[in-house]
Coordinates of N, CA and C in Angstrom, one line a residue:
M20 N -2.2 165.2 222.8 CA -1.9 164.1 221.9 C -3.2 163.5 221.5
N21 N -4.1 163.3 222.4 CA -5.3 162.6 222.0 C -6.1 163.3 220.9
E22 N -6.1 164.7 221.0 CA -6.8 165.4 219.9 C -6.0 165.3 218.6
W23 N -4.7 165.3 218.6 CA -3.9 165.1 217.4 C -4.2 163.7 216.8
I24 N -4.3 162.7 217.6 CA -4.7 161.4 217.1 C -6.1 161.4 216.4
T25 N -7.0 162.0 217.1 CA -8.4 162.0 216.6 C -8.5 162.8 215.3
Q26 N -7.8 163.9 215.2 CA -7.8 164.7 214.0 C -7.1 163.9 212.8
A27 N -6.0 163.2 213.2 CA -5.2 162.5 212.1 C -6.1 161.4 211.5
I28 N -6.7 160.6 212.4 CA -7.6 159.5 211.9 C -8.7 160.1 211.0
H29 N -9.3 161.2 211.5 CA -10.4 161.8 210.7 C -9.9 162.4 209.4
A30 N -8.7 163.1 209.4 CA -8.2 163.7 208.2 C -7.7 162.6 207.2
S31 N -7.4 161.4 207.7 CA -7.0 160.3 206.8 C -8.2 159.6 206.2
G32 N -9.4 160.0 206.6 CA -10.6 159.3 206.1 C -10.7 158.0 206.7
G33 N -10.1 157.8 207.9 CA -10.2 156.5 208.6 C -9.2 155.5 208.1
V34 N -8.3 155.9 207.2 CA -7.3 155.0 206.7 C -6.3 154.6 207.8
M35 N -6.0 155.6 208.6 CA -5.1 155.4 209.7 C -5.9 155.0 211.0
T36 N -5.3 154.1 211.8 CA -5.9 153.6 213.0 C -4.9 153.8 214.2
N37 N -5.3 154.0 215.4 CA -4.4 154.2 216.5 C -4.0 152.9 217.0
L38 N -2.7 152.7 216.9 CA -2.0 151.4 217.5 C -1.5 151.6 218.9
G39 N -1.4 152.9 219.3 CA -0.9 153.1 220.6 C -0.1 154.4 220.7
A40 N -0.3 155.1 221.9 CA 0.3 156.4 222.1 C 1.1 156.3 223.4
Y41 N 0.6 156.9 224.5 CA 1.3 157.0 225.8 C 1.6 155.6 226.4
M42 N 2.8 155.4 226.6 CA 3.3 154.2 227.4 C 4.7 154.4 227.8
V43 N 5.0 154.3 229.1 CA 6.4 154.4 229.5 C 7.1 153.2 229.2
R44 N 8.1 153.3 228.3 CA 8.8 152.1 227.8 C 10.1 152.6 227.1
D45 N 11.0 151.7 227.0 CA 12.3 151.9 226.2 C 12.0 151.9 224.7
Q46 N 12.8 152.5 223.9 CA 12.8 152.4 222.5 C 13.0 150.9 222.2
K47 N 12.2 150.5 221.2 CA 12.4 149.1 220.8 C 13.8 148.9 220.2
G48 N 14.5 147.9 220.7 CA 15.9 147.6 220.3 C 16.9 148.5 220.9
H49 N 16.5 149.4 221.9 CA 17.5 150.2 222.6 C 17.2 150.2 224.1
P50 N 17.6 149.2 224.8 CA 17.3 149.1 226.2 C 17.9 150.3 226.9
G51 N 17.2 150.8 227.9 CA 17.7 152.0 228.7 C 17.4 153.3 228.1
V52 N 16.9 153.4 226.8 CA 16.6 154.7 226.2 C 15.1 154.8 226.1
L53 N 14.6 155.8 226.8 CA 13.1 155.9 226.8 C 12.6 156.4 225.4
S54 N 11.5 155.8 225.1 CA 10.8 156.2 223.8 C 10.1 157.5 224.0
V55 N 9.8 158.2 222.9 CA 9.1 159.5 223.0 C 7.6 159.2 223.4
H56 N 7.2 157.9 223.2 CA 5.9 157.5 223.7 C 5.8 157.8 225.2
S57 N 6.9 157.7 225.9 CA 6.9 157.9 227.4 C 6.6 159.3 227.8
T58 N 6.7 160.3 226.8 CA 6.4 161.7 227.1 C 5.0 162.0 226.8
G59 N 4.3 161.1 226.1 CA 2.9 161.4 225.7 C 2.8 162.2 224.4
R60 N 4.0 162.3 223.7 CA 4.0 163.1 222.4 C 4.3 162.2 221.2
A61 N 3.9 160.9 221.2 CA 4.1 160.1 220.1 C 3.0 159.1 219.9
V62 N 2.7 158.7 218.7 CA 1.6 157.8 218.4 C 2.1 156.9 217.2
D63 N 1.7 155.7 217.2 CA 1.8 154.8 216.1 C 0.5 154.6 215.4
L64 N 0.4 155.0 214.1 CA -0.9 154.9 213.4 C -0.7 153.8 212.3
G65 N -1.6 152.8 212.4 CA -1.5 151.7 211.5 C -2.4 151.9 210.3
F66 N -2.2 151.0 209.3 CA -3.0 151.1 208.1 C -3.0 149.7 207.4
K67 N -4.0 149.5 206.5 CA -4.1 148.3 205.7 C -3.8 148.6 204.3
D68 N -4.1 149.9 203.8 CA -3.9 150.3 202.4 C -2.7 151.2 202.4
R69 N -1.6 150.7 201.9 CA -0.4 151.5 201.9 C -0.5 152.7 201.0
K70 N -1.1 152.6 199.9 CA -1.2 153.8 199.0 C -2.0 154.9 199.6
A71 N -3.1 154.6 200.2 CA -4.0 155.6 200.9 C -3.2 156.2 202.1
A72 N -2.5 155.3 202.8 CA -1.8 155.8 204.0 C -0.6 156.7 203.6
L73 N 0.0 156.4 202.5 CA 1.1 157.2 202.0 C 0.7 158.6 201.6
K74 N -0.5 158.7 201.1 CA -1.1 160.0 200.8 C -1.2 160.9 202.1
F75 N -1.7 160.3 203.1 CA -1.8 161.0 204.4 C -0.4 161.3 205.0
I76 N 0.4 160.3 205.1 CA 1.8 160.4 205.7 C 2.6 161.5 205.0
N77 N 2.5 161.5 203.6 CA 3.3 162.6 202.9 C 2.7 163.9 203.0
T78 N 1.4 164.0 203.2 CA 0.7 165.3 203.4 C 1.1 165.9 204.8
V79 N 1.2 165.0 205.8 CA 1.6 165.4 207.1 C 3.1 165.9 207.0
A80 N 3.9 165.2 206.3 CA 5.4 165.5 206.2 C 5.5 166.9 205.5
R81 N 4.7 167.1 204.4 CA 4.8 168.4 203.7 C 4.3 169.6 204.6
N82 N 3.5 169.3 205.5 CA 2.9 170.3 206.4 C 3.3 170.1 207.9
A83 N 4.4 169.5 208.1 CA 4.8 169.1 209.5 C 4.9 170.3 210.4
N84 N 5.5 171.4 209.9 CA 5.6 172.6 210.8 C 4.3 173.1 211.2
D85 N 3.3 173.1 210.3 CA 2.0 173.6 210.6 C 1.2 172.7 211.6
L86 N 1.5 171.4 211.5 CA 0.9 170.3 212.3 C 1.6 170.0 213.6
G87 N 2.7 170.7 213.8 CA 3.5 170.5 215.1 C 4.2 169.1 215.1
V88 N 4.6 168.6 213.9 CA 5.3 167.3 213.8 C 6.8 167.5 213.9
E89 N 7.4 166.8 214.7 CA 8.9 166.8 214.8 C 9.6 165.6 214.1
C90 N 8.9 164.5 214.0 CA 9.5 163.3 213.5 C 8.4 162.4 213.0
I91 N 8.6 161.7 211.8 CA 7.8 160.7 211.3 C 8.7 159.5 210.9
L92 N 8.3 158.3 211.3 CA 9.0 157.1 210.9 C 8.1 156.3 210.2
D93 N 8.5 155.9 209.0 CA 7.7 155.1 208.1 C 8.4 153.7 208.0
Y94 N 7.8 152.7 208.5 CA 8.5 151.4 208.7 C 8.3 150.5 207.4
Y95 N 7.6 150.9 206.5 CA 7.3 150.1 205.3 C 8.4 149.9 204.3
P96 N 9.0 151.0 203.8 CA 9.9 150.9 202.6 C 11.2 150.1 202.9
K97 N 11.6 149.4 201.8 CA 12.9 148.7 201.9 C 14.0 149.7 201.6
P98 N 15.2 149.6 202.0 CA 15.6 148.4 202.7 C 15.3 148.4 204.2
F99 N 15.3 149.6 204.9 CA 15.1 149.7 206.3 C 14.2 150.8 206.8
G100 N 13.2 151.1 206.0 CA 12.3 152.2 206.4 C 12.9 153.6 206.0
R101 N 12.2 154.6 206.5 CA 12.6 156.0 206.2 C 12.1 156.9 207.4
G102 N 12.8 158.0 207.5 CA 12.4 158.9 208.6 C 12.4 160.4 208.1
W103 N 11.4 161.2 208.6 CA 11.4 162.6 208.4 C 11.6 163.3 209.7
R104 N 12.5 164.3 209.7 CA 12.8 165.0 211.0 C 12.7 166.5 210.7
C105 N 12.3 167.2 211.8 CA 12.2 168.6 211.7 C 13.5 169.3 211.5
D106 N 14.6 168.7 212.0 CA 15.9 169.4 211.9 C 16.5 169.3 210.5
R107 N 15.9 168.4 209.6 CA 16.4 168.4 208.2 C 15.3 168.7 207.2
Q108 N 14.0 168.7 207.6 CA 12.9 169.0 206.8 C 12.8 168.2 205.5
R109 N 13.2 166.9 205.6 CA 13.1 166.0 204.5 C 13.1 164.6 204.9
W110 N 12.8 163.7 204.0 CA 12.9 162.2 204.3 C 14.3 161.7 204.1
K111 N 14.6 160.7 204.9 CA 15.9 160.0 204.7 C 15.6 158.5 204.7
R112 N 15.9 157.9 203.6 CA 15.7 156.4 203.5 C 16.9 155.8 204.2
Y113 N 16.6 154.9 205.1 CA 17.6 154.2 205.9 C 18.2 153.0 205.1
V114 N 19.5 153.0 205.1 CA 20.2 151.9 204.3 C 20.8 150.9 205.3
K115 N 20.7 151.1 206.6 CA 21.1 150.1 207.6 C 20.0 150.1 208.6
R116 N 19.9 149.0 209.4 CA 18.9 148.9 210.4 C 18.9 150.0 211.4
T117 N 17.9 150.9 211.3 CA 17.8 152.1 212.1 C 16.6 152.1 213.0
I118 N 15.5 151.6 212.5 CA 14.2 151.6 213.3 C 13.7 150.2 213.3
Y119 N 13.4 149.8 214.5 CA 12.9 148.4 214.8 C 11.5 148.2 214.1
G120 N 11.4 147.1 213.3 CA 10.1 146.8 212.7 C 10.2 147.1 211.2
A121 N 11.2 147.7 210.7 CA 11.4 147.9 209.2 C 12.3 146.9 208.6
P122 N 12.1 146.6 207.4 CA 11.0 147.0 206.5 C 9.7 146.2 206.6
G123 N 8.7 146.7 206.0 CA 7.4 146.0 205.9 C 6.4 146.3 206.9
G124 N 6.7 147.2 207.9 CA 5.8 147.6 208.9 C 4.6 148.3 208.4
M125 N 3.4 147.9 208.8 CA 2.2 148.6 208.3 C 1.7 149.6 209.2
W126 N 2.6 150.5 209.6 CA 2.3 151.6 210.5 C 3.4 152.7 210.3
A127 N 3.0 153.9 210.8 CA 3.9 155.0 210.9 C 3.9 155.6 212.3
H128 N 5.0 156.1 212.7 CA 5.2 156.7 214.0 C 5.3 158.2 213.9
F129 N 4.5 159.0 214.7 CA 4.5 160.4 214.6 C 4.9 161.0 216.0
E130 N 5.8 161.9 216.0 CA 6.2 162.6 217.2 C 5.8 164.1 217.0
I131 N 5.2 164.7 218.0 CA 4.7 166.1 217.9 C 5.3 166.9 219.0
T132 N 5.2 168.3 218.8 CA 5.8 169.2 219.7 C 5.0 169.3 221.0
P133 N 5.6 169.8 222.1 CA 4.9 169.9 223.3 C 3.6 170.8 223.1
Q134 N 3.8 171.9 222.3 CA 2.6 172.8 222.1 C 1.5 172.0 221.5
A135 N 1.8 171.2 220.5 CA 0.7 170.4 219.8 C 0.1 169.4 220.8
A136 N 0.9 168.8 221.6 CA 0.5 167.8 222.6 C -0.4 168.4 223.7
D137 N -0.2 169.6 224.0 CA -0.9 170.3 225.1 C -2.1 171.1 224.8
S138 N -2.4 171.3 223.5 CA -3.5 172.3 223.2 C -4.5 171.7 222.1
V139 N -5.6 171.4 222.6 CA -6.7 170.9 221.7 C -7.1 171.9 220.7
I140 N -7.2 173.2 221.1 CA -7.5 174.3 220.2 C -6.5 174.4 219.1
W141 N -5.2 174.4 219.5 CA -4.1 174.6 218.6 C -4.2 173.4 217.5
V142 N -4.3 172.2 218.0 CA -4.4 171.1 217.1 C -5.6 171.1 216.1
K143 N -6.7 171.5 216.6 CA -7.9 171.6 215.7 C -7.7 172.6 214.6
S144 N -7.1 173.8 215.0 CA -6.8 174.8 214.1 C -5.8 174.4 213.1
A145 N -4.8 173.7 213.5 CA -3.7 173.3 212.6 C -4.3 172.3 211.6
F146 N -5.1 171.3 212.0 CA -5.6 170.4 211.0 C -6.6 171.0 210.1
L147 N -7.4 172.0 210.6 CA -8.3 172.7 209.7 C -7.5 173.5 208.6
K148 N -6.4 174.1 209.0 CA -5.6 174.8 208.1 C -5.0 173.9 207.0
V149 N -4.5 172.8 207.4 CA -3.9 171.9 206.4 C -4.9 171.1 205.6
F150 N -5.9 170.5 206.2 CA -6.8 169.6 205.6 C -8.1 170.2 205.2
G151 N -8.4 171.4 205.7 CA -9.7 172.0 205.5 C -10.8 171.3 206.2
E152 N -12.0 171.8 206.0 CA -13.2 171.2 206.7 C -13.4 169.8 206.2
I153 N -13.4 168.8 207.1 CA -13.6 167.4 206.7 C -15.0 167.1 207.1
P154 N -15.8 166.7 206.1 CA -17.2 166.4 206.4 C -17.3 165.1 207.2
P155 N -18.3 165.0 208.1 CA -18.4 163.8 208.9 C -18.9 162.6 208.0
K156 N -18.5 161.4 208.4 CA -19.0 160.3 207.6 C -20.5 160.1 207.9
P157 N -21.2 159.7 206.8 CA -22.7 159.5 207.0 C -23.0 158.3 207.9

C-alpha cells in the first residue's frame, strides 16, 4: 500500500497528498463495520485543486484494472458524492447520503487489491504502464 501511495502522489504531480491509510477503525457512520483501511488496502488522498485532482482521479478510474483499484470514492460532487467500483466498472453518483463527508470533501478514497497492496514491483510496473515515466521534480 505504501508504494501505491507513493506512486499515486508522484503520478499526480504532487496534487494529491496522503491523508491516511492503515488504521483499524469502523467505517465512518457505520459503527461495528470495519473500514477497508483496517486491512491496509485503502488510502484517502487529499487535494486543494479540484480540477487537477479530477484529472488524476478519472485517469485512475479509467485504468483501475491495471492499477489494482477495486473502489474509488469521490466525496466532492453534489448531491452526495460518487463511487467507482470494480464490479460495475463505472461511476455512480449518489442521490442519497451514502458516504460520510460528502458532498464537498476535498479528498478521494482508494481501495486496492491484495496483490497491489502486497507487491512493490507490481505497483511500480502498473504505474509505469498507465502514467509512463514520470520525471523527478527539480
